[in-house]
Every structure is written in C-alpha cells, then in structure tokens.
mmCIF file of C-alpha atoms in Angstrom:
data_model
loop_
_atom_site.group_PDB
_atom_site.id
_atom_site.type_symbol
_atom_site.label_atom_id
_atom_site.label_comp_id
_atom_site.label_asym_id
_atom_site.label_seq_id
_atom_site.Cartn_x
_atom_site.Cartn_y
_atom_site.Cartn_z
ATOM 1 C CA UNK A 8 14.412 -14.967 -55.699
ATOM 2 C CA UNK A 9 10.672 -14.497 -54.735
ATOM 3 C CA UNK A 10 10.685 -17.985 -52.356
ATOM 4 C CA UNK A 11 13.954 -16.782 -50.778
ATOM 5 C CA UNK A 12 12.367 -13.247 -50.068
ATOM 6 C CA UNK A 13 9.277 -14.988 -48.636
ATOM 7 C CA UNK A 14 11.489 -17.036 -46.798
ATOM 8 C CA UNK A 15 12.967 -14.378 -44.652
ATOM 9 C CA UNK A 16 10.164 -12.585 -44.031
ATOM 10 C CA UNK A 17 8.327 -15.683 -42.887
ATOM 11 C CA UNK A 18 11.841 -16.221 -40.970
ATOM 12 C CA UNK A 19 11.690 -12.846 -39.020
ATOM 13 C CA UNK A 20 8.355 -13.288 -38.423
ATOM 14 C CA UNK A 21 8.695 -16.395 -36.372
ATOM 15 C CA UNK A 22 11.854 -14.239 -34.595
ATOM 16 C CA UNK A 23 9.759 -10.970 -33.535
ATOM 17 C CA UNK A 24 6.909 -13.744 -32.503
ATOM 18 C CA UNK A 25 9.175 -15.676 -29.892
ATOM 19 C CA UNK A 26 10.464 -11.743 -28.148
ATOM 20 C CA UNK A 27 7.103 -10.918 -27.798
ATOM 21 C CA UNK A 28 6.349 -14.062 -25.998
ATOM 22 C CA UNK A 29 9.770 -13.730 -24.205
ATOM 23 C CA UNK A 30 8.749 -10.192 -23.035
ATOM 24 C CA UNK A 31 4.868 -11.884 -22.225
ATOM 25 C CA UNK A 32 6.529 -14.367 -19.526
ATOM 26 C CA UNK A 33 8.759 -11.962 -18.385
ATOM 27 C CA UNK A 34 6.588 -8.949 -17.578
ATOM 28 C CA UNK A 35 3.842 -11.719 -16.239
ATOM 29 C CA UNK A 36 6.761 -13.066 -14.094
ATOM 30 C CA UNK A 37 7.559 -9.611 -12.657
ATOM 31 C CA UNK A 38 11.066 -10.492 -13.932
ATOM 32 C CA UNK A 39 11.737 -7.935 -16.628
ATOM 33 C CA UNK A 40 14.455 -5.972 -14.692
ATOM 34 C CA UNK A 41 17.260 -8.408 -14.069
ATOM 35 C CA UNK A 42 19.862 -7.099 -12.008
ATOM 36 C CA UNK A 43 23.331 -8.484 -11.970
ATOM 37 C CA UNK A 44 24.302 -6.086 -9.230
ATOM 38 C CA UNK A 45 25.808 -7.638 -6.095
ATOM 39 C CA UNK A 46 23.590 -7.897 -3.344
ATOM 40 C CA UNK A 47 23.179 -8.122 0.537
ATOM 41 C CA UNK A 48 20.025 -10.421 2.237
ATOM 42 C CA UNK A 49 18.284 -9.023 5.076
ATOM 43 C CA UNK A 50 14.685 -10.363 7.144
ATOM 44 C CA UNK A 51 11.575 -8.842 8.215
ATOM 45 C CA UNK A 52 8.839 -10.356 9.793
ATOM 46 C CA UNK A 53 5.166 -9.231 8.939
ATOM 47 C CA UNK A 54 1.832 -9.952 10.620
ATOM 48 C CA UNK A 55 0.341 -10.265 7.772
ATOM 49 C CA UNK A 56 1.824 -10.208 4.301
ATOM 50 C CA UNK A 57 -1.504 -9.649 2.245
ATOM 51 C CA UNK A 58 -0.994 -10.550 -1.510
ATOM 52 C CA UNK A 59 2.864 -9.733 -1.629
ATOM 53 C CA UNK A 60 4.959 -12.057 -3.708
ATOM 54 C CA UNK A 61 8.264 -13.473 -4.348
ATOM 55 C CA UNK A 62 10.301 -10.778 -6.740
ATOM 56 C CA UNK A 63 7.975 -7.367 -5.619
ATOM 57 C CA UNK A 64 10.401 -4.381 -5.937
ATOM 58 C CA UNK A 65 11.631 -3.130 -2.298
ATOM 59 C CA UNK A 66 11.395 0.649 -2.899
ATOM 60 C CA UNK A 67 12.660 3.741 -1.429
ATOM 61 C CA UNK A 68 11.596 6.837 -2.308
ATOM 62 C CA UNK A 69 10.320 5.605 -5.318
ATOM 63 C CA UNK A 70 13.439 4.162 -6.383
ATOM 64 C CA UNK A 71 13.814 -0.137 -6.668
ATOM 65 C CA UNK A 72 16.454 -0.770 -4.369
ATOM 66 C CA UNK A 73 15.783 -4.466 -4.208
ATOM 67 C CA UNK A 74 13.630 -7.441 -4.653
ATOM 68 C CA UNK A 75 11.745 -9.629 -2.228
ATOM 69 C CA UNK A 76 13.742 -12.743 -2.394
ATOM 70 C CA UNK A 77 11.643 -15.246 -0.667
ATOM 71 C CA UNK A 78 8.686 -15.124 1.793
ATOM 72 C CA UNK A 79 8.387 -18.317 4.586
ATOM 73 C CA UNK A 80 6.875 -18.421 7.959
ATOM 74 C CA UNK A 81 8.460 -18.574 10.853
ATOM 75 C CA UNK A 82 6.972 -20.974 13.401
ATOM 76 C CA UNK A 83 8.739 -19.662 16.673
ATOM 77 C CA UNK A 84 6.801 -16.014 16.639
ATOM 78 C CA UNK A 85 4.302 -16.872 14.214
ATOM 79 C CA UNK A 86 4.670 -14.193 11.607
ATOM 80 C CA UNK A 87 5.488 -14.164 7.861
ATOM 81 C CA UNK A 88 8.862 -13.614 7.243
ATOM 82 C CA UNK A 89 10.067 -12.007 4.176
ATOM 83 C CA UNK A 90 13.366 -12.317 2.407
ATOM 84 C CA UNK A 91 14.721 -9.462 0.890
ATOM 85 C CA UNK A 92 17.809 -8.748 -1.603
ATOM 86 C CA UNK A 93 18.706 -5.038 -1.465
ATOM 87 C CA UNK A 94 21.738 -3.961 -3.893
ATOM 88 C CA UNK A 95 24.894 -3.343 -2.391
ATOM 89 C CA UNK A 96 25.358 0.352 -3.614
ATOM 90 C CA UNK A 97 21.931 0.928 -1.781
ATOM 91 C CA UNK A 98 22.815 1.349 2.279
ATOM 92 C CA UNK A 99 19.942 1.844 4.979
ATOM 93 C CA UNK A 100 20.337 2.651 8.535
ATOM 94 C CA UNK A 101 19.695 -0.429 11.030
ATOM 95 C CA UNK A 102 17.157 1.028 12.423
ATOM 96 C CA UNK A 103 15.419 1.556 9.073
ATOM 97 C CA UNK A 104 11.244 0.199 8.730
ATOM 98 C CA UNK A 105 10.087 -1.765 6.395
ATOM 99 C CA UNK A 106 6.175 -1.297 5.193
ATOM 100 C CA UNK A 107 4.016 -3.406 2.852
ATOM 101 C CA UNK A 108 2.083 -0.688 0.397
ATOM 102 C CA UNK A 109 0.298 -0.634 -2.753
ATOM 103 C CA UNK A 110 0.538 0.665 -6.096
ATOM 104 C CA UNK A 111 -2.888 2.628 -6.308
ATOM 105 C CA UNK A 112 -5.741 1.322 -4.983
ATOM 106 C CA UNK A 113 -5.562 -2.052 -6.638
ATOM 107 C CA UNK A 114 -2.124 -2.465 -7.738
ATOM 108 C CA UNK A 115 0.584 -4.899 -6.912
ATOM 109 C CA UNK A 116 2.215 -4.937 -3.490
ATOM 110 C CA UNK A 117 5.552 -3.940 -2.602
ATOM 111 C CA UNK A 118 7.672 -3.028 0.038
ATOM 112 C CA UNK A 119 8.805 0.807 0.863
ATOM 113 C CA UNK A 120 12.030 1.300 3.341
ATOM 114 C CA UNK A 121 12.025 4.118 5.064
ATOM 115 C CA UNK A 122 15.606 5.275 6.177
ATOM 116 C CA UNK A 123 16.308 5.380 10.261
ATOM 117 C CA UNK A 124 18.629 7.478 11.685
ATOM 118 C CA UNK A 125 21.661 5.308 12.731
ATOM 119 C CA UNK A 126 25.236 5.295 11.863
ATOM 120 C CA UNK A 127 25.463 1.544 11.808
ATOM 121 C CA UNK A 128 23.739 -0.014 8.460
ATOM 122 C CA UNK A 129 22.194 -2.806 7.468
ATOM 123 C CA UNK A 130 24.387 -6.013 6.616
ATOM 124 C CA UNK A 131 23.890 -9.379 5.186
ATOM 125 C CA UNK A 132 21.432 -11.801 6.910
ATOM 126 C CA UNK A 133 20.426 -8.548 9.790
ATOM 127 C CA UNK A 134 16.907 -7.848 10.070
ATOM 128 C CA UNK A 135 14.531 -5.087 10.180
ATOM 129 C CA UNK A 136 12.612 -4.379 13.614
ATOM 130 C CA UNK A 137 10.411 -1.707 12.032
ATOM 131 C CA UNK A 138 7.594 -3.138 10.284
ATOM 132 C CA UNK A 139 4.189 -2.546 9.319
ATOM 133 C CA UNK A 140 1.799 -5.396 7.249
ATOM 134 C CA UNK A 141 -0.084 -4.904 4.618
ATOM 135 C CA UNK A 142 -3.651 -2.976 5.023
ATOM 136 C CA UNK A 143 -6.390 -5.555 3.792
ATOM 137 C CA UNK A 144 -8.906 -3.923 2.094
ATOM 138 C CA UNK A 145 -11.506 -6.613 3.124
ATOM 139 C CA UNK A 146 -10.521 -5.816 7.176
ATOM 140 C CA UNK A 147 -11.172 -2.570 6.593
ATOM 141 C CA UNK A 148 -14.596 -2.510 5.048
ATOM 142 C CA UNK A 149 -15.816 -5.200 7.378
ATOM 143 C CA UNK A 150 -14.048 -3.064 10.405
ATOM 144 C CA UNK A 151 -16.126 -0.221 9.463
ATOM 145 C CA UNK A 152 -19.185 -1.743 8.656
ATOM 146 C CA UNK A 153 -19.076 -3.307 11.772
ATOM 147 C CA UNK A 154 -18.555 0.005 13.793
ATOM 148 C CA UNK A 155 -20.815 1.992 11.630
ATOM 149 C CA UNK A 156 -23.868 -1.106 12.193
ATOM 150 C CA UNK A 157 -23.023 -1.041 16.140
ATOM 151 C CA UNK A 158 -23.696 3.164 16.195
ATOM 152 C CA UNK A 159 -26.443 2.606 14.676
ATOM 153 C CA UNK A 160 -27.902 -0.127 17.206
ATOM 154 C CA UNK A 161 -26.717 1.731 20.307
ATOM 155 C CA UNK A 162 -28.163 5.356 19.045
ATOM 156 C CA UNK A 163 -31.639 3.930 18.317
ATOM 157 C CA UNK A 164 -31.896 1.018 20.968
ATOM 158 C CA UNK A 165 -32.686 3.210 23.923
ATOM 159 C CA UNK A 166 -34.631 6.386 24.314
ATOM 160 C CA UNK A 167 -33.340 6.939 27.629
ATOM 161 C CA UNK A 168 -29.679 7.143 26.846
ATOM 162 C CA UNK A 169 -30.052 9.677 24.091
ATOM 163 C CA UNK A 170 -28.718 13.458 25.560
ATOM 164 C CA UNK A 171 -32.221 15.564 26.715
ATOM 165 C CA UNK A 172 -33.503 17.937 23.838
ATOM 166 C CA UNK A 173 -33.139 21.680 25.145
ATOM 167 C CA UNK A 174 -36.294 23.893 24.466
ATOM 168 C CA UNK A 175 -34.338 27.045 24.945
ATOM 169 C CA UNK A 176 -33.364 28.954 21.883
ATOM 170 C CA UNK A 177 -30.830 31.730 21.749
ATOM 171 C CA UNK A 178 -33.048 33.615 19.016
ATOM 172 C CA UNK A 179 -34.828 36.772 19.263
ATOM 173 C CA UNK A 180 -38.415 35.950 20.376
ATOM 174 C CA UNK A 181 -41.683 38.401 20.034
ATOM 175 C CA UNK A 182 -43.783 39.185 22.926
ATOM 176 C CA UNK A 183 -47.211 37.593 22.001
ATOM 177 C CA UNK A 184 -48.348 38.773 25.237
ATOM 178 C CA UNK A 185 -48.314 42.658 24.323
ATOM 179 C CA UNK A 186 -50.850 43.949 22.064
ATOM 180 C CA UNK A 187 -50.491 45.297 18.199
ATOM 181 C CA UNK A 188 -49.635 48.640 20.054
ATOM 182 C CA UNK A 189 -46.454 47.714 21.779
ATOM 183 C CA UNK A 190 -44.931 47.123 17.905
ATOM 184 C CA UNK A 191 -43.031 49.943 17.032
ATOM 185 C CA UNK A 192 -44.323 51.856 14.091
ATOM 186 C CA UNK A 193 -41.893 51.757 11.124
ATOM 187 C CA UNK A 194 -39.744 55.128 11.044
ATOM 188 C CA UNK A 195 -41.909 58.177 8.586
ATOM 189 C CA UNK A 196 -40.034 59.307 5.842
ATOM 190 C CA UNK A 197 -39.132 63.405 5.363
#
C-alpha cells in the first residue's frame, strides 16, 4: 500500500508540474484568454507601431474587445499596418480611431478604440481612418533634450539679443536728498 500511495502522489505531482508550465507559455505568449467568439477583421495603418505585438488586447473603455491579429507593412503608403480581430457582439462606429497606448509607464502596448459618431459600423475587412502611433519614449527625451540644449545656446550666445534690464522700480523709495529733519517723528503716545 505505501509504494502505491507514493505512487500517486509522485503521479499528481508530475500533473500540477505540466499546468504550471502550461499556464508559463501561455501567460508568456499573451494567449491566456482564448476566445471562441465569432469575429470580424478590420485594418489600420500606423506611422509607427512602437513595440506592439501580434495578440495585444484592442480595448475600449477598458474592456478587451479584440486582439491584434497580425501586423505587416504596407509598401504603397509606407506605414505599418495592423490587423485587428474585434468580436462580433462588440460594434464601433466607422468613423471610430484607433490609438496605440501603454499600460503604465512601461507596460505592454495595446490598442484603445475610441467610438465615432456614425450610424454606419465597422464591417469585416473596413478600415479605420483615425489613428494615432505609438509615443516613443526615446523621441521624446531626445525631442526635449534637444529643445531644452538649443534654449540654452540661443539665451546665452548673444548679449545683444537678450530684452534691456529696466532700472525703474515700482517700490517706495526714500529721499536721500532731504536731511534727518524731513523724517517724520514717530506719533507720542497719551
């Protein structure tokens, strides 16, 4: 009895081992929410796509509504183009935009629909006109580096371009002219 006992423990064991590594590969795959639900395909093109990848949710409101379902390039307007699979019980306007954001500062990428406001929706291979590309951190430090460095050269650079410093104050001067008698004397107590 005690090598059949040892036996199944050993057995489950091995059993909760292989979920965990199931879950692993799924949650590193971004694949842990499977969704059988029927779907419709629609395009967006991007400037610049930043570190998005192939399954990143397609939110709205906070809510997954989809999943990007491939990302190519297309070489007529040279821009990314992104591939996206929105469920079919999830309808947006046509002339809804489509915006790469982040998850806190360094958190994965996804992309956020905001609704538009027309009566015809979205349908299977349409596209979205409204788009916005992913802010690059690394553009925007260099961008204001940059700006911040040329401020700096054109303040100090030349004397004559800085604005004239005005002498005149509009505080309450003494006379230094006028003797200690022009002073009023300090009010006498009763």
């Amino acid at each position: 009895m005690t090598r059949e006992k040892t036996d199944f423990w050993v057995g489950l064991f091995v059993v909760l081992g292989a979920m965990a590594l199931v879950f692993l590969a799924l949650q590193a795959g971004n694949m842990n929410s499977f969704s059988f639900a029927p779907t419709y395909k629609v395009q967006a093109h991007f400037d610049n796509l930043g570190g998005l990848k192939v399954r990143a949710p397609v939110k709205s409101s906070g809510v997954v509504v989809g999943r990007v379902a491939s990302i190519g390039f297309d070489n007529e307007r040279f821009q990314a183009v992104a591939t996206l699979e929105l469920e079919q019980q999830y309808n947006f306007p046509s002339d809804s935009s489509a915006s790469i954001l982040t998850s806190g500062l360094l958190g994965e990428q996804y992309i956020g629909l905001t609704p538009g406001g027309e009566d015809k929706m979205l349908e299977q291979n349409s596209e979205i006109q409204y788009t916005q590309s992913a802010v690059v951190l690394e553009e925007l430090i260099s961008k204001f580096l940059y700006s911040s460095a040329s401020n700096q050269g054109t303040a100090s650079s030349d004397p004559a371009a800085a604005p004239p410093v005005s002498t005149e104050h509009n505080s309450i001067k003494p006379d230094v002219t006028a003797g200690p008698e022009s002073i009023p004397a300090p009010a006498s107590k009763p």
